[in-house]
């Protein structure tokens, strides 16, 4: 009931999301997916402590779901100041501020982040709009610590959640989710794998109907 009341308040005050309108969808429609994706990430990577970097974080919903289910600390990165303002507000609301940093930055040039600073790097729903995907993936690889993993891609948690969300989303975007799938599908599995192989990045490519598609880069611990 509490979430339903929040939804009513959100729908009645669309102006609150004018500076960064996608966050309205993330907070009031997509909210069930983030804990599910976070659980998948933690189970598949096995990383539950250290530093997590959320790139293209938007309002920070995925990264904060990870923090709530683990002992990770978080660095939230976005090019958009309004998104970072919202992420900081959400961290305050969820009691996570002391475990978070917020940086304005571009995935192609993460100059504020040192080599090997991140135990886990996540990014959901933004890779298909990166202007230079090979450069972006190499920069993510640079900041990944030995023993670190990534979870970069897109998904909705499960097909059940897609069907749960579909009626509300189609009121706003009648073509959803097929329009999103068409965009991300313009980058094929084969092209992603070619980029990763040519960059000498060890990886797994997870692509299922339930999970979506995720690049799991795997930086092994240095021998000795």
GROMACS .gro file of C-alpha atoms in nm:
model
  224
    1UNK     CA    1   0.000   0.000   0.000
    2UNK     CA    2   0.285   0.239   0.080
    3UNK     CA    3   0.433   0.197  -0.270
    4UNK     CA    4   0.088   0.250  -0.426
    5UNK     CA    5   0.051   0.578  -0.236
    6UNK     CA    6   0.399   0.683  -0.356
    7UNK     CA    7   0.295   0.602  -0.713
    8UNK     CA    8  -0.017   0.816  -0.683
    9UNK     CA    9   0.189   1.104  -0.547
   10UNK     CA   10   0.443   1.061  -0.827
   11UNK     CA   11   0.181   1.054  -1.102
   12UNK     CA   12   0.017   1.364  -0.959
   13UNK     CA   13   0.344   1.557  -0.957
   14UNK     CA   14   0.515   1.492  -1.290
   15UNK     CA   15   0.701   1.823  -1.257
   16UNK     CA   16   0.928   1.659  -0.999
   17UNK     CA   17   1.083   1.454  -1.279
   18UNK     CA   18   1.108   1.722  -1.544
   19UNK     CA   19   1.484   1.768  -1.505
   20UNK     CA   20   1.545   1.393  -1.546
   21UNK     CA   21   1.216   1.234  -1.662
   22UNK     CA   22   1.342   0.875  -1.689
   23UNK     CA   23   1.378   0.861  -1.313
   24UNK     CA   24   1.002   0.885  -1.281
   25UNK     CA   25   0.975   0.554  -1.468
   26UNK     CA   26   1.263   0.402  -1.271
   27UNK     CA   27   1.118   0.499  -0.933
   28UNK     CA   28   0.746   0.445  -0.986
   29UNK     CA   29   0.722   0.171  -1.251
   30UNK     CA   30   1.051  -0.020  -1.273
   31UNK     CA   31   1.103  -0.029  -0.894
   32UNK     CA   32   1.043  -0.411  -0.860
   33UNK     CA   33   1.323  -0.504  -1.101
   34UNK     CA   34   1.622  -0.359  -0.918
   35UNK     CA   35   1.634  -0.593  -0.614
   36UNK     CA   36   1.593  -0.892  -0.849
   37UNK     CA   37   1.875  -0.782  -1.081
   38UNK     CA   38   2.093  -0.697  -0.781
   39UNK     CA   39   2.044  -1.046  -0.640
   40UNK     CA   40   2.138  -1.197  -0.978
   41UNK     CA   41   2.453  -0.983  -0.990
   42UNK     CA   42   2.566  -1.081  -0.641
   43UNK     CA   43   2.500  -1.450  -0.703
   44UNK     CA   44   2.672  -1.461  -1.044
   45UNK     CA   45   2.977  -1.252  -0.955
   46UNK     CA   46   3.017  -1.359  -0.593
   47UNK     CA   47   3.127  -1.005  -0.505
   48UNK     CA   48   2.959  -0.876  -0.189
   49UNK     CA   49   3.216  -0.636  -0.046
   50UNK     CA   50   3.460  -0.377  -0.173
   51UNK     CA   51   3.388  -0.093  -0.416
   52UNK     CA   52   3.101  -0.099  -0.665
   53UNK     CA   53   3.088   0.154  -0.951
   54UNK     CA   54   2.750   0.219  -1.118
   55UNK     CA   55   2.809   0.383  -1.458
   56UNK     CA   56   2.524   0.576  -1.616
   57UNK     CA   57   2.361   0.543  -1.277
   58UNK     CA   58   2.061   0.770  -1.336
   59UNK     CA   59   1.880   0.789  -1.003
   60UNK     CA   60   2.105   0.517  -0.860
   61UNK     CA   61   1.837   0.251  -0.819
   62UNK     CA   62   2.039  -0.055  -0.925
   63UNK     CA   63   2.353   0.043  -0.736
   64UNK     CA   64   2.158   0.116  -0.420
   65UNK     CA   65   1.977  -0.218  -0.442
   66UNK     CA   66   2.323  -0.378  -0.452
   67UNK     CA   67   2.438  -0.184  -0.147
   68UNK     CA   68   2.125  -0.286   0.045
   69UNK     CA   69   2.196  -0.656  -0.020
   70UNK     CA   70   2.570  -0.652   0.049
   71UNK     CA   71   2.860  -0.482   0.228
   72UNK     CA   72   2.967  -0.293  -0.085
   73UNK     CA   73   3.033   0.078  -0.100
   74UNK     CA   74   2.928   0.264  -0.414
   75UNK     CA   75   3.055   0.522  -0.662
   76UNK     CA   76   2.770   0.653  -0.877
   77UNK     CA   77   2.875   0.801  -1.211
   78UNK     CA   78   2.662   0.988  -1.464
   79UNK     CA   79   2.717   1.264  -1.722
   80UNK     CA   80   2.396   1.432  -1.609
   81UNK     CA   81   2.407   1.658  -1.302
   82UNK     CA   82   2.031   1.623  -1.252
   83UNK     CA   83   2.065   1.244  -1.238
   84UNK     CA   84   2.336   1.270  -0.973
   85UNK     CA   85   2.123   1.510  -0.767
   86UNK     CA   86   1.843   1.253  -0.771
   87UNK     CA   87   2.081   0.968  -0.687
   88UNK     CA   88   2.210   1.162  -0.388
   89UNK     CA   89   1.853   1.231  -0.274
   90UNK     CA   90   1.766   0.861  -0.303
   91UNK     CA   91   2.077   0.766  -0.103
   92UNK     CA   92   1.968   1.004   0.172
   93UNK     CA   93   1.618   0.857   0.173
   94UNK     CA   94   1.751   0.501   0.195
   95UNK     CA   95   2.011   0.573   0.463
   96UNK     CA   96   2.303   0.492   0.233
   97UNK     CA   97   2.478   0.828   0.206
   98UNK     CA   98   2.780   0.726   0.412
   99UNK     CA   99   2.848   0.439   0.167
  100UNK     CA  100   2.815   0.646  -0.152
  101UNK     CA  101   3.016   0.888  -0.367
  102UNK     CA  102   2.873   1.074  -0.667
  103UNK     CA  103   3.084   1.172  -0.968
  104UNK     CA  104   2.998   1.348  -1.290
  105UNK     CA  105   3.178   1.153  -1.558
  106UNK     CA  106   3.175   0.995  -1.902
  107UNK     CA  107   3.226   0.620  -1.943
  108UNK     CA  108   3.474   0.690  -2.225
  109UNK     CA  109   3.706   0.885  -1.995
  110UNK     CA  110   3.676   0.804  -1.625
  111UNK     CA  111   3.971   1.023  -1.528
  112UNK     CA  112   3.855   1.061  -1.166
  113UNK     CA  113   3.881   0.685  -1.109
  114UNK     CA  114   4.216   0.513  -1.062
  115UNK     CA  115   4.330   0.193  -1.230
  116UNK     CA  116   4.193  -0.111  -1.049
  117UNK     CA  117   3.974   0.082  -0.805
  118UNK     CA  118   3.651  -0.115  -0.858
  119UNK     CA  119   3.569  -0.466  -0.741
  120UNK     CA  120   3.236  -0.460  -0.924
  121UNK     CA  121   3.129  -0.238  -1.215
  122UNK     CA  122   2.763  -0.233  -1.318
  123UNK     CA  123   2.573  -0.046  -1.583
  124UNK     CA  124   2.216  -0.110  -1.687
  125UNK     CA  125   2.045   0.022  -2.000
  126UNK     CA  126   2.309   0.261  -2.129
  127UNK     CA  127   2.569   0.065  -2.326
  128UNK     CA  128   2.372   0.085  -2.652
  129UNK     CA  129   2.398   0.468  -2.650
  130UNK     CA  130   2.772   0.487  -2.577
  131UNK     CA  131   2.934   0.662  -2.874
  132UNK     CA  132   3.247   0.442  -2.876
  133UNK     CA  133   3.167   0.103  -2.727
  134UNK     CA  134   3.519  -0.046  -2.755
  135UNK     CA  135   3.670   0.257  -2.581
  136UNK     CA  136   3.405   0.248  -2.308
  137UNK     CA  137   3.459  -0.123  -2.238
  138UNK     CA  138   3.838  -0.075  -2.223
  139UNK     CA  139   3.792   0.209  -1.975
  140UNK     CA  140   3.570  -0.011  -1.758
  141UNK     CA  141   3.836  -0.284  -1.779
  142UNK     CA  142   4.101  -0.031  -1.669
  143UNK     CA  143   3.921   0.058  -1.345
  144UNK     CA  144   3.836  -0.306  -1.263
  145UNK     CA  145   4.045  -0.448  -0.979
  146UNK     CA  146   4.218  -0.787  -0.995
  147UNK     CA  147   3.955  -1.041  -0.898
  148UNK     CA  148   3.683  -0.796  -1.006
  149UNK     CA  149   3.380  -0.855  -1.224
  150UNK     CA  150   3.143  -0.645  -1.432
  151UNK     CA  151   2.772  -0.670  -1.505
  152UNK     CA  152   2.712  -0.438  -1.798
  153UNK     CA  153   2.405  -0.463  -2.020
  154UNK     CA  154   2.031  -0.460  -1.986
  155UNK     CA  155   1.741  -0.661  -1.853
  156UNK     CA  156   1.422  -0.647  -1.650
  157UNK     CA  157   1.491  -0.918  -1.394
  158UNK     CA  158   1.248  -1.176  -1.532
  159UNK     CA  159   0.978  -1.227  -1.794
  160UNK     CA  160   0.722  -1.222  -1.512
  161UNK     CA  161   0.832  -0.870  -1.417
  162UNK     CA  162   0.811  -0.758  -1.782
  163UNK     CA  163   0.449  -0.869  -1.796
  164UNK     CA  164   0.376  -0.707  -1.460
  165UNK     CA  165   0.517  -0.375  -1.579
  166UNK     CA  166   0.392  -0.384  -1.940
  167UNK     CA  167   0.041  -0.234  -1.885
  168UNK     CA  168   0.174   0.068  -1.695
  169UNK     CA  169   0.460   0.128  -1.937
  170UNK     CA  170   0.238   0.105  -2.242
  171UNK     CA  171   0.025   0.388  -2.106
  172UNK     CA  172   0.336   0.606  -2.136
  173UNK     CA  173   0.517   0.439  -2.428
  174UNK     CA  174   0.284   0.223  -2.640
  175UNK     CA  175   0.574   0.054  -2.818
  176UNK     CA  176   0.740  -0.074  -2.499
  177UNK     CA  177   0.933  -0.305  -2.462
  178UNK     CA  178   0.977  -0.383  -2.830
  179UNK     CA  179   1.123  -0.037  -2.901
  180UNK     CA  180   1.393  -0.086  -2.636
  181UNK     CA  181   1.471  -0.436  -2.761
  182UNK     CA  182   1.515  -0.302  -3.113
  183UNK     CA  183   1.768  -0.045  -2.993
  184UNK     CA  184   1.977  -0.285  -2.788
  185UNK     CA  185   1.940  -0.552  -3.058
  186UNK     CA  186   2.119  -0.327  -3.306
  187UNK     CA  187   2.436  -0.438  -3.122
  188UNK     CA  188   2.463  -0.811  -3.185
  189UNK     CA  189   2.612  -1.072  -2.955
  190UNK     CA  190   2.871  -1.142  -3.221
  191UNK     CA  191   2.981  -0.778  -3.239
  192UNK     CA  192   3.011  -0.756  -2.859
  193UNK     CA  193   3.219  -1.072  -2.848
  194UNK     CA  194   3.444  -0.945  -3.126
  195UNK     CA  195   3.508  -0.619  -2.937
  196UNK     CA  196   3.591  -0.807  -2.618
  197UNK     CA  197   3.820  -1.058  -2.791
  198UNK     CA  198   4.005  -0.783  -2.982
  199UNK     CA  199   4.050  -0.595  -2.655
  200UNK     CA  200   4.192  -0.909  -2.487
  201UNK     CA  201   3.925  -0.892  -2.217
  202UNK     CA  202   3.820  -1.225  -2.059
  203UNK     CA  203   3.442  -1.238  -2.038
  204UNK     CA  204   3.118  -1.428  -2.023
  205UNK     CA  205   2.820  -1.309  -2.226
  206UNK     CA  206   2.495  -1.388  -2.048
  207UNK     CA  207   2.194  -1.361  -2.279
  208UNK     CA  208   1.864  -1.525  -2.185
  209UNK     CA  209   1.498  -1.432  -2.217
  210UNK     CA  210   1.465  -1.411  -1.840
  211UNK     CA  211   1.784  -1.222  -1.754
  212UNK     CA  212   1.837  -1.002  -2.059
  213UNK     CA  213   2.192  -0.950  -2.191
  214UNK     CA  214   2.493  -0.878  -1.969
  215UNK     CA  215   2.868  -0.861  -2.023
  216UNK     CA  216   3.054  -1.017  -1.731
  217UNK     CA  217   3.422  -0.921  -1.761
  218UNK     CA  218   3.651  -1.124  -1.538
  219UNK     CA  219   3.984  -0.980  -1.424
  220UNK     CA  220   4.180  -1.251  -1.252
  221UNK     CA  221   4.402  -1.193  -0.951
  222UNK     CA  222   4.765  -1.133  -1.048
  223UNK     CA  223   4.972  -1.448  -0.994
  224UNK     CA  224   5.214  -1.438  -0.702
   0.00000   0.00000   0.00000
